[in-house]
Amino acid sequence: MPRSLFWSRTDTAGAEHAVLDDGAGPGFAAHGTQLAVDPIPYTCRYRLATDADGGTTSLAVEVEGAGWSRTVRLERGADGWRVKTGEQGDLDAALRAAGRPPTGLPGIEDTDRLHDALDVDLDGSALFNTLPIRRLGLAGAASSTAHRITVAWVLVPSLEVVAGEQVYTALGPGRVGFASDTFRAELTVDDTGLVRHYPGLADLS
């Protein structure tokens, strides 16, 4: 039976609501909505699907604000990743009007950079950390060695896609270490791998 999940953002005014449909194994499907005010107010909607082993097969994202909207769709097949984008209005103009710097274009120029990525990560979302945690079997595991992975990281609100390197480490039941570049955090997770507390980002209600 699908589950309804709600995270309150702790880094900015905002929230995330997701409906999760669990599979028999590590795989699942989900759709959700993010609301946030930083760097400018926006609504972000996404739809995610994985295979039975927990690797992402598709992610569709739509983000919109006052006078602009962007879309990106990622699909992973036997021949690698395919990325399609769309844009209406002028996000950069909205950012400049708010005193913020312009941002990158949606999507990625060279999808070969995503060759090793089995997971996606959506900026500002605590749900997407569950993907590698489940796929690697870290939920409820005893302390383990570090797992270094490549993810297709979707930045919000630009929807620029970059190849990001992340490290996940089981720290014992209910705890998973997460690192990206110089950032470090200890995630609190439930026994299914869902993030309940992401320091400095979000808390599950």
Tab-separated table of C-alpha atoms in Angstrom:
chain	number	residue	atom	x	y	z
A	1	MET	CA	0.000	0.000	0.000
A	2	PRO	CA	1.390	3.446	-0.894
A	3	ARG	CA	2.718	5.594	1.929
A	4	SER	CA	2.341	9.362	2.308
A	5	LEU	CA	5.490	11.074	3.621
A	6	PHE	CA	6.069	14.686	4.685
A	7	TRP	CA	9.395	16.376	5.416
A	8	SER	CA	9.780	19.869	6.867
A	9	ARG	CA	12.783	21.745	5.533
A	10	THR	CA	15.184	23.013	8.191
A	11	ASP	CA	17.565	24.892	5.878
A	12	THR	CA	14.907	27.255	4.514
A	13	ALA	CA	11.144	27.801	4.581
A	14	GLY	CA	9.780	24.812	2.698
A	15	ALA	CA	8.536	21.245	2.738
A	16	GLU	CA	8.357	18.051	0.701
A	17	HIS	CA	5.425	15.667	0.329
A	18	ALA	CA	5.950	12.309	-1.378
A	19	VAL	CA	3.786	9.275	-2.084
A	20	LEU	CA	5.909	6.135	-2.018
A	21	ASP	CA	4.921	2.789	-3.538
A	22	ASP	CA	7.291	0.119	-2.240
A	23	GLY	CA	8.356	-2.848	-4.314
A	24	ALA	CA	9.163	-6.345	-3.074
A	25	GLY	CA	12.884	-5.572	-2.883
A	26	PRO	CA	14.941	-2.391	-2.715
A	27	GLY	CA	13.109	-0.870	-5.683
A	28	PHE	CA	10.208	1.558	-5.426
A	29	ALA	CA	8.257	4.243	-7.271
A	30	ALA	CA	7.432	7.683	-5.918
A	31	HIS	CA	5.986	11.019	-6.867
A	32	GLY	CA	6.173	14.180	-4.838
A	33	THR	CA	6.205	17.951	-4.527
A	34	GLN	CA	8.734	20.321	-3.028
A	35	LEU	CA	7.984	23.884	-1.942
A	36	ALA	CA	10.765	26.305	-1.000
A	37	VAL	CA	11.649	29.998	-1.011
A	38	ASP	CA	15.401	29.795	-1.616
A	39	PRO	CA	16.948	31.052	-3.860
A	40	ILE	CA	13.528	32.274	-5.060
A	41	PRO	CA	10.053	30.846	-4.357
A	42	TYR	CA	9.355	27.722	-6.445
A	43	THR	CA	7.306	24.541	-6.679
A	44	CYS	CA	9.054	21.369	-7.801
A	45	ARG	CA	7.168	18.220	-8.818
A	46	TYR	CA	8.843	14.890	-9.563
A	47	ARG	CA	8.064	11.310	-10.551
A	48	LEU	CA	10.612	8.566	-9.887
A	49	ALA	CA	10.876	4.882	-10.813
A	50	THR	CA	13.526	2.232	-10.111
A	51	ASP	CA	14.171	-1.333	-11.161
A	52	ALA	CA	13.902	-4.346	-8.855
A	53	ASP	CA	17.519	-3.911	-7.736
A	54	GLY	CA	16.949	-0.300	-6.711
A	55	GLY	CA	18.740	1.406	-9.601
A	56	THR	CA	16.904	4.414	-11.015
A	57	THR	CA	15.237	3.877	-14.394
A	58	SER	CA	13.516	7.255	-14.802
A	59	LEU	CA	13.062	10.634	-13.150
A	60	ALA	CA	10.843	13.439	-14.443
A	61	VAL	CA	11.042	16.853	-12.753
A	62	GLU	CA	9.087	20.071	-13.298
A	63	VAL	CA	9.905	23.282	-11.426
A	64	GLU	CA	8.064	26.581	-11.713
A	65	GLY	CA	7.971	30.050	-10.238
A	66	ALA	CA	6.601	33.466	-11.163
A	67	GLY	CA	6.950	33.836	-14.936
A	68	TRP	CA	9.152	30.785	-15.587
A	69	SER	CA	9.204	26.989	-15.623
A	70	ARG	CA	11.672	24.240	-16.485
A	71	THR	CA	11.458	20.478	-17.020
A	72	VAL	CA	13.967	17.651	-17.213
A	73	ARG	CA	13.509	13.944	-17.799
A	74	LEU	CA	16.204	11.339	-17.207
A	75	GLU	CA	15.933	7.747	-18.413
A	76	ARG	CA	18.506	5.004	-17.910
A	77	GLY	CA	18.676	2.165	-20.420
A	78	ALA	CA	21.143	-0.407	-21.663
A	79	ASP	CA	22.875	2.274	-23.736
A	80	GLY	CA	23.209	4.715	-20.830
A	81	TRP	CA	21.315	7.841	-19.802
A	82	ARG	CA	19.033	9.956	-21.968
A	83	VAL	CA	18.202	13.496	-20.816
A	84	LYS	CA	15.476	15.744	-22.236
A	85	THR	CA	14.742	19.309	-21.115
A	86	GLY	CA	12.266	22.128	-21.612
A	87	GLU	CA	12.049	25.762	-20.549
A	88	GLN	CA	9.512	28.586	-20.597
A	89	GLY	CA	10.028	32.130	-19.362
A	90	ASP	CA	13.315	33.388	-17.932
A	91	LEU	CA	14.579	31.918	-14.658
A	92	ASP	CA	17.752	33.998	-14.786
A	93	ALA	CA	15.717	37.210	-15.010
A	94	ALA	CA	13.727	36.163	-11.937
A	95	LEU	CA	16.952	35.396	-10.073
A	96	ARG	CA	18.515	38.742	-10.985
A	97	ALA	CA	15.362	40.567	-9.880
A	98	ALA	CA	15.746	38.866	-6.488
A	99	GLY	CA	19.404	39.847	-6.268
A	100	ARG	CA	20.614	36.302	-6.943
A	101	PRO	CA	23.208	35.193	-9.505
A	102	PRO	CA	22.109	33.500	-12.741
A	103	THR	CA	22.193	29.734	-12.951
A	104	GLY	CA	23.048	26.978	-15.408
A	105	LEU	CA	20.924	25.570	-18.194
A	106	PRO	CA	18.695	22.541	-17.534
A	107	GLY	CA	20.083	19.107	-18.376
A	108	ILE	CA	23.656	18.065	-19.136
A	109	GLU	CA	25.742	18.496	-22.299
A	110	ASP	CA	27.608	15.168	-22.072
A	111	THR	CA	25.547	12.249	-20.758
A	112	ASP	CA	28.677	10.058	-20.827
A	113	ARG	CA	29.595	11.735	-17.537
A	114	LEU	CA	26.681	9.814	-15.999
A	115	HIS	CA	27.945	6.447	-17.257
A	116	ASP	CA	28.618	5.015	-13.786
A	117	ALA	CA	25.496	6.471	-12.136
A	118	LEU	CA	22.816	4.044	-10.945
A	119	ASP	CA	21.088	6.565	-8.676
A	120	VAL	CA	19.685	10.068	-9.016
A	121	ASP	CA	19.688	12.798	-6.400
A	122	LEU	CA	17.266	15.732	-6.359
A	123	ASP	CA	18.582	18.865	-4.702
A	124	GLY	CA	16.823	19.702	-1.429
A	125	SER	CA	15.115	16.302	-1.116
A	126	ALA	CA	15.652	13.839	1.732
A	127	LEU	CA	13.784	11.088	-0.128
A	128	PHE	CA	16.458	10.553	-2.771
A	129	ASN	CA	19.119	9.497	-0.258
A	130	THR	CA	16.963	6.418	0.252
A	131	LEU	CA	17.874	5.191	-3.248
A	132	PRO	CA	21.534	4.253	-2.575
A	133	ILE	CA	20.803	3.355	1.058
A	134	ARG	CA	18.359	0.663	-0.099
A	135	ARG	CA	20.303	-0.410	-3.162
A	136	LEU	CA	23.455	-0.935	-1.086
A	137	GLY	CA	21.599	-2.626	1.780
A	138	LEU	CA	22.720	-0.091	4.410
A	139	ALA	CA	19.466	0.270	6.364
A	140	GLY	CA	19.830	-1.572	9.663
A	141	ALA	CA	23.318	-2.797	8.766
A	142	ALA	CA	26.229	-2.909	11.170
A	143	SER	CA	29.136	-0.569	10.582
A	144	SER	CA	30.588	-1.077	7.107
A	145	THR	CA	33.205	0.183	4.733
A	146	ALA	CA	32.481	3.299	2.703
A	147	HIS	CA	30.605	2.946	-0.592
A	148	ARG	CA	31.717	5.556	-3.129
A	149	ILE	CA	29.163	6.093	-5.903
A	150	THR	CA	28.355	8.414	-8.790
A	151	VAL	CA	24.873	9.938	-8.940
A	152	ALA	CA	23.000	11.989	-11.514
A	153	TRP	CA	22.453	15.070	-9.356
A	154	VAL	CA	19.597	17.373	-10.411
A	155	LEU	CA	20.055	20.920	-9.121
A	156	VAL	CA	16.967	22.927	-8.153
A	157	PRO	CA	15.621	25.272	-9.428
A	158	SER	CA	17.932	25.243	-12.484
A	159	LEU	CA	17.415	21.511	-13.240
A	160	GLU	CA	21.035	21.371	-14.326
A	161	VAL	CA	22.239	17.757	-14.150
A	162	VAL	CA	25.765	17.032	-12.913
A	163	ALA	CA	27.686	13.866	-12.159
A	164	GLY	CA	28.182	13.959	-8.393
A	165	GLU	CA	30.399	11.742	-6.264
A	166	GLN	CA	28.884	10.650	-2.945
A	167	VAL	CA	29.969	8.322	-0.158
A	168	TYR	CA	27.581	6.259	2.009
A	169	THR	CA	28.672	4.315	5.086
A	170	ALA	CA	26.537	2.195	7.432
A	171	LEU	CA	27.215	3.338	11.007
A	172	GLY	CA	24.961	0.829	12.761
A	173	PRO	CA	21.183	0.363	12.978
A	174	GLY	CA	19.337	3.561	12.123
A	175	ARG	CA	22.452	5.562	11.142
A	176	VAL	CA	24.130	6.131	7.781
A	177	GLY	CA	27.066	8.419	7.080
A	178	PHE	CA	26.798	10.616	3.995
A	179	ALA	CA	29.533	12.673	2.337
A	180	SER	CA	29.739	14.794	-0.796
A	181	ASP	CA	32.874	16.844	-1.492
A	182	THR	CA	33.630	18.526	1.852
A	183	PHE	CA	30.092	18.063	3.232
A	184	ARG	CA	29.519	15.410	5.916
A	185	ALA	CA	26.314	14.353	7.668
A	186	GLU	CA	24.999	11.490	9.786
A	187	LEU	CA	21.544	10.527	8.528
A	188	THR	CA	18.953	8.965	10.804
A	189	VAL	CA	16.964	6.341	8.881
A	190	ASP	CA	14.165	3.899	9.610
A	191	ASP	CA	14.425	0.159	8.989
A	192	THR	CA	13.343	0.608	5.344
A	193	GLY	CA	16.045	3.190	4.624
A	194	LEU	CA	13.840	6.281	4.648
A	195	VAL	CA	15.630	9.357	5.987
A	196	ARG	CA	13.951	10.610	9.146
A	197	HIS	CA	16.505	13.275	10.059
A	198	TYR	CA	18.923	14.959	7.668
A	199	PRO	CA	20.918	17.506	9.712
A	200	GLY	CA	20.588	20.978	8.243
A	201	LEU	CA	18.103	19.926	5.552
A	202	ALA	CA	14.890	18.170	6.603
A	203	ASP	CA	12.963	16.184	9.223
A	204	LEU	CA	10.289	13.569	8.539
A	205	SER	CA	7.033	14.322	10.327
